[in-house]
Amino acid sequence: MSRLDQLAAYVDEAALTATEIAQISETHKLTIAEAYAVQALSVQRRYARGETRVGVKMGLTSRAKMIQVGVSDVVWGRLTDAMREEEGGTVSMARYIHPRVEPEIAFLMKAPLAGRVSPLEAMAAVGAVAPALEIIDSRYKAFKFDVGDVIADNSSSSGFVIGQWAPPTVDLSNLGMVLSIDGRAGEIGSSAAILGHPVRSLVAAARMVAEAGERLEAGDIVLAGGATAAIPMAVGQSVLLEVESLGQVAFNVGD
Ligand code: 0L1
Ligand code: MG
């Protein structure tokens, strides 16, 4: 097994068993290219177990998070069907290590998209948009990582919930977003916090998947990235996101 294969098995096993691990960077500083290679290899292991690809997530899409992790570009990760949680359902904490939830906008692709595209070209490939909740769950101890660590760990992707799809004609530029826990507003933000406009995240997704020799496919879901800080999840919570003009999406947290 090559070193990168070993690291892919390391992060994949941690995700599969919901077990926290030491940062890869403690022993091996990954380049960005190596980190994405580890991510791709780890997701191959999921596909080999029968999971299917359903899209991608964009991460570190706000200035605050880029500064926190010390990067100047967004990151991306792969979504599989096994990560999708039911809208309005109960999410089991046992599947996760120390999950956090963040408010997002999701795109549903109606046509393939890849490479350097304009915002208009990107939106022309979108069939629908929806409010979405991403559950991020870094596999690293104390949710601490460097940029190579987090990319190798599939950019912390672990779960997501999608609300009702709406036509892509909704103006996404500055929609109020309120993330509530147990009926109380926990984070309040705007879709503008996602790179200034969520479509910029889709443009970045098209560029970055193409750099990996892939493309966004019709039917893919693209999570545009968090509009606010993420909130730690705990058993018993009811989580609700309301997005102006788009609607809401919710789940409960169980054992
Ligand atoms: O979706 C995100 O922005 C998370 C990317 C990875 C960083 C983190 O886990 O906070
Ligand atoms: Mg996110």
PDB file of C-alpha atoms and ligand atoms in Angstrom, residues 57-58 102 104 134 226, ligand 2:
ATOM      1  CA  LYS A  57     -19.733  20.288  -0.884  1.00  0.00           C
ATOM      2  CA  MET A  58     -17.817  23.516  -0.837  1.00  0.00           C
ATOM      3  CA  GLU A 102     -24.193  24.987   9.541  1.00  0.00           C
ATOM      4  CA  GLU A 104     -26.250  26.493   3.595  1.00  0.00           C
ATOM      5  CA  GLU A 134     -24.617  20.595   6.491  1.00  0.00           C
ATOM      6  CA  GLY A 226     -21.782  27.796   5.460  1.00  0.00           C
TER       7      GLY A 226
HETATM    8 MG    MG B   2     -20.310  23.497   4.961  1.00  0.00          MG
END
